[in-house]
């Protein structure tokens, strides 16, 4: 699985010029300890954030970062320079984080897809649904509302949260999800559908309360 | 005319992309008749957009990430040194890892 690599921001102050990068790669390939430390200090903060995006857990993200740098040490010899070092590193970090997501998914199986808490056996929708599109309209700019969404996500079962994080937040495709979680595509769809409704129910309460 | 269960199943199918036109007609007809399903669907659309924007915000935050804690830097470098010292494929020269 190779998750989409984000396009670096134009305002990114941490751009590395190609000549410096090439020199760093040569030092890494020579196994120079100082070069690994330089790479770690230079790219580590961003890569830790990448891992944390997938894992939503600082401790796991730090472990994934360590895994990734061990992988870098093992495979830097085969780095051909066809992509930027940061792009290559991003892919390794994402894969290490996803390995942990997969392992976590095995430990915490997804809830049965049919178990929609909001529906009666006959399939009729129950309970009122309050529209909260206005409350959510400025979610990207308001920390309070962002916190509301994260809090709602935190209340979901781990399997549901993982699916929503990987698909709706990180932008993984259904096929990538199926491969990552080692489950069938149809199963992914059912669980994702259920997870979206579970989050909607949580947000229904939170956004309704925050913005009656 | 489809009921709420069928509507729900079709929403799940729509995760793969737009529904075939005849099914979309059924969905639209149900939404006219069922304000509950309409409200749910509208909130789900907003929710999906909200999560997408959270992802964008997270990616922007990566650029401004603070330096790693020194303890983490040391931990990773120690693990690297142990790995290299343990005889990995990479062959460091003198003064290198390990």
PDB file of C-alpha atoms in Angstrom:
ATOM      1  CA  UNK A   1       0.000   0.000   0.000  1.00  0.00           C
ATOM      2  CA  UNK A   2       1.397   3.358  -0.940  1.00  0.00           C
ATOM      3  CA  UNK A   3      -0.812   6.111   0.472  1.00  0.00           C
ATOM      4  CA  UNK A   4      -1.070   9.310  -1.490  1.00  0.00           C
ATOM      5  CA  UNK A   5       1.835  11.562  -0.749  1.00  0.00           C
ATOM      6  CA  UNK A   6       0.779  15.092   0.093  1.00  0.00           C
ATOM      7  CA  UNK A   7       2.014  17.838  -2.162  1.00  0.00           C
ATOM      8  CA  UNK A   8       4.444  20.013  -0.190  1.00  0.00           C
ATOM      9  CA  UNK A   9       3.077  23.435   0.633  1.00  0.00           C
ATOM     10  CA  UNK A  10       4.496  26.397  -1.252  1.00  0.00           C
ATOM     11  CA  UNK A  11       5.026  28.091   2.075  1.00  0.00           C
ATOM     12  CA  UNK A  12       7.060  25.160   3.351  1.00  0.00           C
ATOM     13  CA  UNK A  13      10.145  26.695   4.980  1.00  0.00           C
ATOM     14  CA  UNK A  14      11.905  23.362   5.301  1.00  0.00           C
ATOM     15  CA  UNK A  15      12.618  22.745   1.623  1.00  0.00           C
ATOM     16  CA  UNK A  16      15.933  21.084   0.991  1.00  0.00           C
ATOM     17  CA  UNK A  17      17.934  21.956  -2.079  1.00  0.00           C
ATOM     18  CA  UNK A  18      18.716  18.981  -4.372  1.00  0.00           C
ATOM     19  CA  UNK A  19      22.512  19.262  -4.035  1.00  0.00           C
ATOM     20  CA  UNK A  20      22.365  19.151  -0.230  1.00  0.00           C
ATOM     21  CA  UNK A  21      19.951  16.267  -0.415  1.00  0.00           C
ATOM     22  CA  UNK A  22      22.205  14.306  -2.745  1.00  0.00           C
ATOM     23  CA  UNK A  23      25.149  14.856  -0.414  1.00  0.00           C
ATOM     24  CA  UNK A  24      23.074  13.691   2.534  1.00  0.00           C
ATOM     25  CA  UNK A  25      22.001  10.556   0.652  1.00  0.00           C
ATOM     26  CA  UNK A  26      25.628   9.673  -0.082  1.00  0.00           C
ATOM     27  CA  UNK A  27      26.509  10.069   3.594  1.00  0.00           C
ATOM     28  CA  UNK A  28      23.522   7.931   4.588  1.00  0.00           C
ATOM     29  CA  UNK A  29      24.530   5.273   2.102  1.00  0.00           C
ATOM     30  CA  UNK A  30      28.002   5.295   3.621  1.00  0.00           C
ATOM     31  CA  UNK A  31      26.378   4.588   6.988  1.00  0.00           C
ATOM     32  CA  UNK A  32      27.546   7.845   8.580  1.00  0.00           C
ATOM     33  CA  UNK A  33      25.930   8.201  11.995  1.00  0.00           C
ATOM     34  CA  UNK A  34      25.863  11.993  11.824  1.00  0.00           C
ATOM     35  CA  UNK A  35      23.915  11.802   8.565  1.00  0.00           C
ATOM     36  CA  UNK A  36      21.184   9.709  10.168  1.00  0.00           C
ATOM     37  CA  UNK A  37      21.003  12.170  13.033  1.00  0.00           C
ATOM     38  CA  UNK A  38      20.752  15.043  10.563  1.00  0.00           C
ATOM     39  CA  UNK A  39      17.930  13.318   8.685  1.00  0.00           C
ATOM     40  CA  UNK A  40      16.168  12.498  11.931  1.00  0.00           C
ATOM     41  CA  UNK A  41      16.334  16.068  13.212  1.00  0.00           C
ATOM     42  CA  UNK A  42      15.439  17.542   9.835  1.00  0.00           C
ATOM     43  CA  UNK A  43      12.554  15.292   8.801  1.00  0.00           C
ATOM     44  CA  UNK A  44      11.660  13.585  12.080  1.00  0.00           C
ATOM     45  CA  UNK A  45       9.162  16.199  13.316  1.00  0.00           C
ATOM     46  CA  UNK A  46       7.176  16.095  10.081  1.00  0.00           C
ATOM     47  CA  UNK A  47       7.384  12.307   9.899  1.00  0.00           C
ATOM     48  CA  UNK A  48       6.243  11.905  13.498  1.00  0.00           C
ATOM     49  CA  UNK A  49       3.223  14.023  12.598  1.00  0.00           C
ATOM     50  CA  UNK A  50       2.595  11.763   9.599  1.00  0.00           C
ATOM     51  CA  UNK A  51       2.685   8.671  11.814  1.00  0.00           C
ATOM     52  CA  UNK A  52       0.456  10.336  14.370  1.00  0.00           C
ATOM     53  CA  UNK A  53      -2.106  11.121  11.670  1.00  0.00           C
ATOM     54  CA  UNK A  54      -2.478   7.441  10.942  1.00  0.00           C
ATOM     55  CA  UNK A  55      -2.263   6.152  14.468  1.00  0.00           C
ATOM     56  CA  UNK A  56      -3.820   8.907  16.589  1.00  0.00           C
ATOM     57  CA  UNK A  57      -1.541   7.822  19.400  1.00  0.00           C
ATOM     58  CA  UNK A  58       1.735   9.518  20.225  1.00  0.00           C
ATOM     59  CA  UNK A  59       3.411   6.464  21.725  1.00  0.00           C
ATOM     60  CA  UNK A  60       2.572   4.282  18.705  1.00  0.00           C
ATOM     61  CA  UNK A  61       3.655   7.072  16.375  1.00  0.00           C
ATOM     62  CA  UNK A  62       7.072   7.274  18.061  1.00  0.00           C
ATOM     63  CA  UNK A  63       7.461   3.509  17.688  1.00  0.00           C
ATOM     64  CA  UNK A  64       6.489   3.764  14.009  1.00  0.00           C
ATOM     65  CA  UNK A  65       9.052   6.535  13.510  1.00  0.00           C
ATOM     66  CA  UNK A  66      11.748   4.337  15.005  1.00  0.00           C
ATOM     67  CA  UNK A  67      10.690   1.410  12.786  1.00  0.00           C
ATOM     68  CA  UNK A  68      10.856   3.709   9.802  1.00  0.00           C
ATOM     69  CA  UNK A  69      14.390   4.905  10.505  1.00  0.00           C
ATOM     70  CA  UNK A  70      15.551   1.322  10.976  1.00  0.00           C
ATOM     71  CA  UNK A  71      14.008   0.588   7.573  1.00  0.00           C
ATOM     72  CA  UNK A  72      15.791   3.593   6.131  1.00  0.00           C
ATOM     73  CA  UNK A  73      19.123   2.276   7.420  1.00  0.00           C
ATOM     74  CA  UNK A  74      18.400  -1.103   5.830  1.00  0.00           C
ATOM     75  CA  UNK A  75      17.241   0.188   2.461  1.00  0.00           C
ATOM     76  CA  UNK A  76      19.028   3.484   1.838  1.00  0.00           C
ATOM     77  CA  UNK A  77      21.531   1.588  -0.283  1.00  0.00           C
ATOM     78  CA  UNK A  78      18.824   0.953  -2.866  1.00  0.00           C
ATOM     79  CA  UNK A  79      17.599   4.561  -2.925  1.00  0.00           C
ATOM     80  CA  UNK A  80      18.105   5.655  -6.517  1.00  0.00           C
ATOM     81  CA  UNK A  81      17.066   9.270  -6.206  1.00  0.00           C
ATOM     82  CA  UNK A  82      14.081   8.858  -8.553  1.00  0.00           C
ATOM     83  CA  UNK A  83      11.959  10.597  -5.928  1.00  0.00           C
ATOM     84  CA  UNK A  84      12.818  13.173  -3.314  1.00  0.00           C
ATOM     85  CA  UNK A  85      14.289  11.783  -0.119  1.00  0.00           C
ATOM     86  CA  UNK A  86      11.387  13.242   1.837  1.00  0.00           C
ATOM     87  CA  UNK A  87       8.842  11.501  -0.415  1.00  0.00           C
ATOM     88  CA  UNK A  88      10.649   8.199  -0.042  1.00  0.00           C
ATOM     89  CA  UNK A  89      10.865   8.633   3.722  1.00  0.00           C
ATOM     90  CA  UNK A  90       7.189   9.608   3.907  1.00  0.00           C
ATOM     91  CA  UNK A  91       6.244   6.360   2.191  1.00  0.00           C
ATOM     92  CA  UNK A  92       8.332   4.317   4.628  1.00  0.00           C
ATOM     93  CA  UNK A  93       6.857   6.105   7.640  1.00  0.00           C
ATOM     94  CA  UNK A  94       3.308   5.690   6.321  1.00  0.00           C
ATOM     95  CA  UNK A  95       3.893   1.992   5.703  1.00  0.00           C
ATOM     96  CA  UNK A  96       5.332   1.493   9.193  1.00  0.00           C
ATOM     97  CA  UNK A  97       2.344   3.319  10.686  1.00  0.00           C
ATOM     98  CA  UNK A  98      -0.058   1.233   8.603  1.00  0.00           C
ATOM     99  CA  UNK A  99       1.629  -1.954   9.770  1.00  0.00           C
ATOM    100  CA  UNK A 100       0.722  -0.888  13.283  1.00  0.00           C
ATOM    101  CA  UNK A 101      -2.812   0.023  12.224  1.00  0.00           C
ATOM    102  CA  UNK A 102      -3.168  -3.447  10.716  1.00  0.00           C
ATOM    103  CA  UNK A 103      -1.867  -5.097  13.846  1.00  0.00           C
ATOM    104  CA  UNK A 104      -4.234  -3.000  15.957  1.00  0.00           C
ATOM    105  CA  UNK A 105      -7.164  -3.943  13.693  1.00  0.00           C
ATOM    106  CA  UNK A 106      -6.366  -7.609  14.270  1.00  0.00           C
ATOM    107  CA  UNK A 107      -6.430  -7.098  18.007  1.00  0.00           C
ATOM    108  CA  UNK A 108      -9.649  -5.091  17.886  1.00  0.00           C
ATOM    109  CA  UNK A 109     -12.010  -6.631  15.350  1.00  0.00           C
ATOM    110  CA  UNK A 110     -14.531  -4.449  13.581  1.00  0.00           C
ATOM    111  CA  UNK A 111     -18.035  -4.482  15.016  1.00  0.00           C
ATOM    112  CA  UNK A 112     -20.687  -6.426  13.084  1.00  0.00           C
ATOM    113  CA  UNK A 113     -21.643  -4.373  10.056  1.00  0.00           C
ATOM    114  CA  UNK A 114     -25.341  -4.785  10.636  1.00  0.00           C
ATOM    115  CA  UNK A 115     -25.271  -3.453  14.158  1.00  0.00           C
ATOM    116  CA  UNK A 116     -26.610   0.012  13.543  1.00  0.00           C
ATOM    117  CA  UNK A 117     -27.665   1.293  16.958  1.00  0.00           C
ATOM    118  CA  UNK A 118     -30.028   3.746  15.413  1.00  0.00           C
ATOM    119  CA  UNK A 119     -32.154   1.337  13.414  1.00  0.00           C
ATOM    120  CA  UNK A 120     -34.883  -1.009  14.496  1.00  0.00           C
ATOM    121  CA  UNK A 121     -34.959  -4.530  13.037  1.00  0.00           C
ATOM    122  CA  UNK A 122     -37.506  -3.444  10.449  1.00  0.00           C
ATOM    123  CA  UNK A 123     -34.996  -0.934   9.158  1.00  0.00           C
ATOM    124  CA  UNK A 124     -36.924   2.208   9.966  1.00  0.00           C
ATOM    125  CA  UNK A 125     -34.922   5.193  11.065  1.00  0.00           C
ATOM    126  CA  UNK A 126     -35.512   6.146  14.657  1.00  0.00           C
ATOM    127  CA  UNK A 127     -34.747   9.224  16.674  1.00  0.00           C
ATOM    128  CA  UNK A 128     -34.731  12.797  15.468  1.00  0.00           C
ATOM    129  CA  UNK A 129     -31.825  14.055  13.401  1.00  0.00           C
ATOM    130  CA  UNK A 130     -30.825  17.677  13.867  1.00  0.00           C
ATOM    131  CA  UNK A 131     -29.200  19.366  10.913  1.00  0.00           C
ATOM    132  CA  UNK A 132     -25.778  20.731  11.866  1.00  0.00           C
ATOM    133  CA  UNK A 133     -24.395  21.848   8.574  1.00  0.00           C
ATOM    134  CA  UNK A 134     -24.232  25.477   9.750  1.00  0.00           C
ATOM    135  CA  UNK A 135     -22.404  24.497  12.925  1.00  0.00           C
ATOM    136  CA  UNK A 136     -19.898  22.527  10.890  1.00  0.00           C
ATOM    137  CA  UNK A 137     -19.480  25.085   8.122  1.00  0.00           C
ATOM    138  CA  UNK A 138     -16.367  26.661   9.631  1.00  0.00           C
ATOM    139  CA  UNK A 139     -14.941  23.518  11.199  1.00  0.00           C
ATOM    140  CA  UNK A 140     -11.563  23.971   9.499  1.00  0.00           C
ATOM    141  CA  UNK A 141     -10.985  27.356  11.077  1.00  0.00           C
ATOM    142  CA  UNK A 142     -12.408  26.798  14.566  1.00  0.00           C
ATOM    143  CA  UNK A 143     -10.420  24.817  17.048  1.00  0.00           C
ATOM    144  CA  UNK A 144     -13.503  24.341  19.195  1.00  0.00           C
ATOM    145  CA  UNK A 145     -15.339  22.507  16.439  1.00  0.00           C
ATOM    146  CA  UNK A 146     -12.298  20.517  15.421  1.00  0.00           C
ATOM    147  CA  UNK A 147     -12.067  19.368  19.014  1.00  0.00           C
ATOM    148  CA  UNK A 148     -15.718  18.425  18.853  1.00  0.00           C
ATOM    149  CA  UNK A 149     -15.091  16.124  15.896  1.00  0.00           C
ATOM    150  CA  UNK A 150     -12.008  14.544  17.446  1.00  0.00           C
ATOM    151  CA  UNK A 151     -13.955  13.958  20.655  1.00  0.00           C
ATOM    152  CA  UNK A 152     -16.726  12.290  18.667  1.00  0.00           C
ATOM    153  CA  UNK A 153     -14.181  10.126  16.848  1.00  0.00           C
ATOM    154  CA  UNK A 154     -12.624   9.175  20.169  1.00  0.00           C
ATOM    155  CA  UNK A 155     -15.936   7.766  21.359  1.00  0.00           C
ATOM    156  CA  UNK A 156     -16.218   5.363  18.439  1.00  0.00           C
ATOM    157  CA  UNK A 157     -15.073   1.782  18.526  1.00  0.00           C
ATOM    158  CA  UNK A 158     -11.463   1.445  17.414  1.00  0.00           C
ATOM    159  CA  UNK A 159     -12.372  -0.349  14.191  1.00  0.00           C
ATOM    160  CA  UNK A 160     -14.822   2.375  13.182  1.00  0.00           C
ATOM    161  CA  UNK A 161     -12.364   5.128  14.053  1.00  0.00           C
ATOM    162  CA  UNK A 162      -9.601   3.458  12.085  1.00  0.00           C
ATOM    163  CA  UNK A 163     -11.762   3.189   8.972  1.00  0.00           C
ATOM    164  CA  UNK A 164     -12.868   6.816   9.139  1.00  0.00           C
ATOM    165  CA  UNK A 165      -9.345   8.021   9.820  1.00  0.00           C
ATOM    166  CA  UNK A 166      -7.862   6.135   6.919  1.00  0.00           C
ATOM    167  CA  UNK A 167     -10.656   6.722   4.396  1.00  0.00           C
ATOM    168  CA  UNK A 168     -12.408   9.988   5.194  1.00  0.00           C
ATOM    169  CA  UNK A 169      -9.472  11.854   6.770  1.00  0.00           C
ATOM    170  CA  UNK A 170      -6.404  10.383   5.093  1.00  0.00           C
ATOM    171  CA  UNK A 171      -8.072   9.786   1.754  1.00  0.00           C
ATOM    172  CA  UNK A 172      -7.248   6.101   1.300  1.00  0.00           C
ATOM    173  CA  UNK A 173      -9.353   4.329  -1.307  1.00  0.00           C
ATOM    174  CA  UNK A 174     -11.622   1.353  -0.577  1.00  0.00           C
ATOM    175  CA  UNK A 175      -9.126  -0.949  -2.284  1.00  0.00           C
ATOM    176  CA  UNK A 176      -6.242   0.411  -0.210  1.00  0.00           C
ATOM    177  CA  UNK A 177      -8.323  -0.057   2.923  1.00  0.00           C
ATOM    178  CA  UNK A 178      -9.158  -3.645   2.017  1.00  0.00           C
ATOM    179  CA  UNK A 179      -5.478  -4.373   1.439  1.00  0.00           C
ATOM    180  CA  UNK A 180      -4.319  -2.577   4.560  1.00  0.00           C
ATOM    181  CA  UNK A 181      -6.854  -4.185   6.873  1.00  0.00           C
ATOM    182  CA  UNK A 182      -6.756  -7.520   5.091  1.00  0.00           C
ATOM    183  CA  UNK A 183     -10.510  -7.728   4.624  1.00  0.00           C
ATOM    184  CA  UNK A 184     -12.767  -7.889   1.573  1.00  0.00           C
ATOM    185  CA  UNK A 185     -13.815  -4.772  -0.282  1.00  0.00           C
ATOM    186  CA  UNK A 186     -17.524  -5.436   0.348  1.00  0.00           C
ATOM    187  CA  UNK A 187     -16.821  -5.809   4.048  1.00  0.00           C
ATOM    188  CA  UNK A 188     -14.915  -2.529   4.003  1.00  0.00           C
ATOM    189  CA  UNK A 189     -17.904  -0.797   2.433  1.00  0.00           C
ATOM    190  CA  UNK A 190     -20.341  -2.181   5.002  1.00  0.00           C
ATOM    191  CA  UNK A 191     -18.141  -1.268   7.929  1.00  0.00           C
ATOM    192  CA  UNK A 192     -17.323   2.159   6.569  1.00  0.00           C
ATOM    193  CA  UNK A 193     -21.007   2.868   6.031  1.00  0.00           C
ATOM    194  CA  UNK A 194     -21.759   1.831   9.573  1.00  0.00           C
ATOM    195  CA  UNK A 195     -18.824   3.815  10.959  1.00  0.00           C
ATOM    196  CA  UNK A 196     -20.025   6.961   9.203  1.00  0.00           C
ATOM    197  CA  UNK A 197     -23.450   6.586  10.771  1.00  0.00           C
ATOM    198  CA  UNK A 198     -21.920   5.942  14.178  1.00  0.00           C
ATOM    199  CA  UNK A 199     -19.929   9.165  13.918  1.00  0.00           C
ATOM    200  CA  UNK A 200     -22.958  11.056  12.636  1.00  0.00           C
ATOM    201  CA  UNK A 201     -24.918  10.002  15.722  1.00  0.00           C
ATOM    202  CA  UNK A 202     -22.080  11.257  17.942  1.00  0.00           C
ATOM    203  CA  UNK A 203     -21.850  14.535  16.046  1.00  0.00           C
ATOM    204  CA  UNK A 204     -25.607  14.880  16.102  1.00  0.00           C
ATOM    205  CA  UNK A 205     -25.464  15.197  19.861  1.00  0.00           C
ATOM    206  CA  UNK A 206     -22.300  17.269  20.092  1.00  0.00           C
ATOM    207  CA  UNK A 207     -22.937  19.794  17.363  1.00  0.00           C
ATOM    208  CA  UNK A 208     -26.585  20.040  18.348  1.00  0.00           C
ATOM    209  CA  UNK A 209     -25.571  20.851  21.919  1.00  0.00           C
ATOM    210  CA  UNK A 210     -22.805  23.228  20.915  1.00  0.00           C
ATOM    211  CA  UNK A 211     -25.005  25.058  18.417  1.00  0.00           C
ATOM    212  CA  UNK A 212     -28.651  24.579  19.347  1.00  0.00           C
TER     213      UNK A 212
ATOM    214  CA  UNK B   1     -41.117   3.190  -3.837  1.00  0.00           C
ATOM    215  CA  UNK B   2     -38.152   2.140  -1.694  1.00  0.00           C
ATOM    216  CA  UNK B   3     -38.216   2.093   2.102  1.00  0.00           C
ATOM    217  CA  UNK B   4     -35.595   3.373   4.545  1.00  0.00           C
ATOM    218  CA  UNK B   5     -33.738   0.031   4.615  1.00  0.00           C
ATOM    219  CA  UNK B   6     -33.370  -0.019   0.858  1.00  0.00           C
ATOM    220  CA  UNK B   7     -32.351   3.620   0.872  1.00  0.00           C
ATOM    221  CA  UNK B   8     -29.664   2.827   3.426  1.00  0.00           C
ATOM    222  CA  UNK B   9     -28.351  -0.061   1.328  1.00  0.00           C
ATOM    223  CA  UNK B  10     -28.202   2.154  -1.739  1.00  0.00           C
ATOM    224  CA  UNK B  11     -26.273   4.784   0.195  1.00  0.00           C
ATOM    225  CA  UNK B  12     -23.756   2.103   1.052  1.00  0.00           C
ATOM    226  CA  UNK B  13     -23.510   1.103  -2.601  1.00  0.00           C
ATOM    227  CA  UNK B  14     -22.922   4.729  -3.501  1.00  0.00           C
ATOM    228  CA  UNK B  15     -19.591   4.544  -1.665  1.00  0.00           C
ATOM    229  CA  UNK B  16     -18.297   3.090  -4.937  1.00  0.00           C
ATOM    230  CA  UNK B  17     -19.450   6.056  -6.978  1.00  0.00           C
ATOM    231  CA  UNK B  18     -22.655   7.387  -8.513  1.00  0.00           C
ATOM    232  CA  UNK B  19     -25.601   5.000  -8.629  1.00  0.00           C
ATOM    233  CA  UNK B  20     -27.093   3.902 -11.956  1.00  0.00           C
ATOM    234  CA  UNK B  21     -29.714   6.415 -13.082  1.00  0.00           C
ATOM    235  CA  UNK B  22     -32.793   4.233 -12.343  1.00  0.00           C
ATOM    236  CA  UNK B  23     -31.614   3.656  -8.763  1.00  0.00           C
ATOM    237  CA  UNK B  24     -30.808   7.317  -8.314  1.00  0.00           C
ATOM    238  CA  UNK B  25     -34.388   8.126  -9.329  1.00  0.00           C
ATOM    239  CA  UNK B  26     -35.619   5.792  -6.571  1.00  0.00           C
ATOM    240  CA  UNK B  27     -33.309   7.407  -4.045  1.00  0.00           C
ATOM    241  CA  UNK B  28     -34.467  10.884  -5.003  1.00  0.00           C
ATOM    242  CA  UNK B  29     -38.105   9.828  -4.743  1.00  0.00           C
ATOM    243  CA  UNK B  30     -37.492   8.442  -1.256  1.00  0.00           C
ATOM    244  CA  UNK B  31     -35.808  11.652  -0.139  1.00  0.00           C
ATOM    245  CA  UNK B  32     -38.862  13.640  -1.159  1.00  0.00           C
ATOM    246  CA  UNK B  33     -41.030  11.428   1.016  1.00  0.00           C
ATOM    247  CA  UNK B  34     -38.714  10.897   4.003  1.00  0.00           C
ATOM    248  CA  UNK B  35     -37.419  13.992   5.821  1.00  0.00           C
ATOM    249  CA  UNK B  36     -35.508  11.816   8.317  1.00  0.00           C
ATOM    250  CA  UNK B  37     -33.424  10.135   5.618  1.00  0.00           C
ATOM    251  CA  UNK B  38     -32.937  13.486   3.913  1.00  0.00           C
ATOM    252  CA  UNK B  39     -31.622  15.038   7.143  1.00  0.00           C
ATOM    253  CA  UNK B  40     -29.323  12.081   7.765  1.00  0.00           C
ATOM    254  CA  UNK B  41     -27.955  12.171   4.265  1.00  0.00           C
ATOM    255  CA  UNK B  42     -27.310  15.911   4.420  1.00  0.00           C
ATOM    256  CA  UNK B  43     -25.464  15.553   7.703  1.00  0.00           C
ATOM    257  CA  UNK B  44     -23.393  12.697   6.290  1.00  0.00           C
ATOM    258  CA  UNK B  45     -22.394  14.851   3.332  1.00  0.00           C
ATOM    259  CA  UNK B  46     -21.312  17.635   5.700  1.00  0.00           C
ATOM    260  CA  UNK B  47     -19.500  15.135   7.903  1.00  0.00           C
ATOM    261  CA  UNK B  48     -17.513  13.724   4.991  1.00  0.00           C
ATOM    262  CA  UNK B  49     -16.443  17.215   3.969  1.00  0.00           C
ATOM    263  CA  UNK B  50     -15.523  18.087   7.557  1.00  0.00           C
ATOM    264  CA  UNK B  51     -13.298  15.007   7.854  1.00  0.00           C
ATOM    265  CA  UNK B  52     -11.657  15.738   4.507  1.00  0.00           C
ATOM    266  CA  UNK B  53     -10.826  19.250   5.706  1.00  0.00           C
ATOM    267  CA  UNK B  54      -9.467  17.884   8.968  1.00  0.00           C
ATOM    268  CA  UNK B  55      -7.080  15.787   6.891  1.00  0.00           C
ATOM    269  CA  UNK B  56      -5.967  18.869   4.992  1.00  0.00           C
ATOM    270  CA  UNK B  57      -5.444  20.782   8.230  1.00  0.00           C
ATOM    271  CA  UNK B  58      -3.378  17.918   9.628  1.00  0.00           C
ATOM    272  CA  UNK B  59      -1.134  17.914   6.583  1.00  0.00           C
ATOM    273  CA  UNK B  60      -0.591  21.656   6.977  1.00  0.00           C
ATOM    274  CA  UNK B  61       0.261  21.117  10.634  1.00  0.00           C
ATOM    275  CA  UNK B  62       3.046  18.727   9.619  1.00  0.00           C
ATOM    276  CA  UNK B  63       4.996  21.625   8.146  1.00  0.00           C
ATOM    277  CA  UNK B  64       4.970  23.445  11.461  1.00  0.00           C
ATOM    278  CA  UNK B  65       5.699  20.385  13.611  1.00  0.00           C
ATOM    279  CA  UNK B  66       7.922  21.173  16.650  1.00  0.00           C
ATOM    280  CA  UNK B  67      11.391  19.592  16.987  1.00  0.00           C
ATOM    281  CA  UNK B  68      11.494  16.020  18.222  1.00  0.00           C
ATOM    282  CA  UNK B  69      12.041  15.591  21.957  1.00  0.00           C
ATOM    283  CA  UNK B  70      15.694  14.906  22.633  1.00  0.00           C
ATOM    284  CA  UNK B  71      14.788  11.655  24.392  1.00  0.00           C
ATOM    285  CA  UNK B  72      13.150  10.374  21.200  1.00  0.00           C
ATOM    286  CA  UNK B  73      16.117  11.417  19.065  1.00  0.00           C
ATOM    287  CA  UNK B  74      18.447   9.518  21.406  1.00  0.00           C
ATOM    288  CA  UNK B  75      16.180   6.486  21.433  1.00  0.00           C
ATOM    289  CA  UNK B  76      16.037   6.234  17.650  1.00  0.00           C
ATOM    290  CA  UNK B  77      19.771   6.822  17.238  1.00  0.00           C
ATOM    291  CA  UNK B  78      20.514   4.156  19.837  1.00  0.00           C
ATOM    292  CA  UNK B  79      18.262   1.696  18.028  1.00  0.00           C
ATOM    293  CA  UNK B  80      20.009   2.538  14.753  1.00  0.00           C
ATOM    294  CA  UNK B  81      23.427   2.036  16.303  1.00  0.00           C
ATOM    295  CA  UNK B  82      22.364  -1.307  17.750  1.00  0.00           C
ATOM    296  CA  UNK B  83      20.942  -2.381  14.408  1.00  0.00           C
ATOM    297  CA  UNK B  84      24.109  -1.445  12.570  1.00  0.00           C
ATOM    298  CA  UNK B  85      26.270  -3.015  15.250  1.00  0.00           C
ATOM    299  CA  UNK B  86      24.233  -6.208  14.985  1.00  0.00           C
ATOM    300  CA  UNK B  87      25.462  -6.844  11.456  1.00  0.00           C
ATOM    301  CA  UNK B  88      22.780  -5.507   9.156  1.00  0.00           C
ATOM    302  CA  UNK B  89      23.145  -5.332   5.392  1.00  0.00           C
ATOM    303  CA  UNK B  90      24.598  -1.835   5.526  1.00  0.00           C
ATOM    304  CA  UNK B  91      28.340  -1.860   6.099  1.00  0.00           C
ATOM    305  CA  UNK B  92      29.338   1.320   7.917  1.00  0.00           C
ATOM    306  CA  UNK B  93      32.872   2.541   7.620  1.00  0.00           C
ATOM    307  CA  UNK B  94      34.994   3.694  10.534  1.00  0.00           C
ATOM    308  CA  UNK B  95      33.411   6.513  12.473  1.00  0.00           C
ATOM    309  CA  UNK B  96      29.971   5.531  11.313  1.00  0.00           C
ATOM    310  CA  UNK B  97      26.968   3.988  13.020  1.00  0.00           C
ATOM    311  CA  UNK B  98      27.772   1.227  15.385  1.00  0.00           C
TER     312      UNK B  98
END
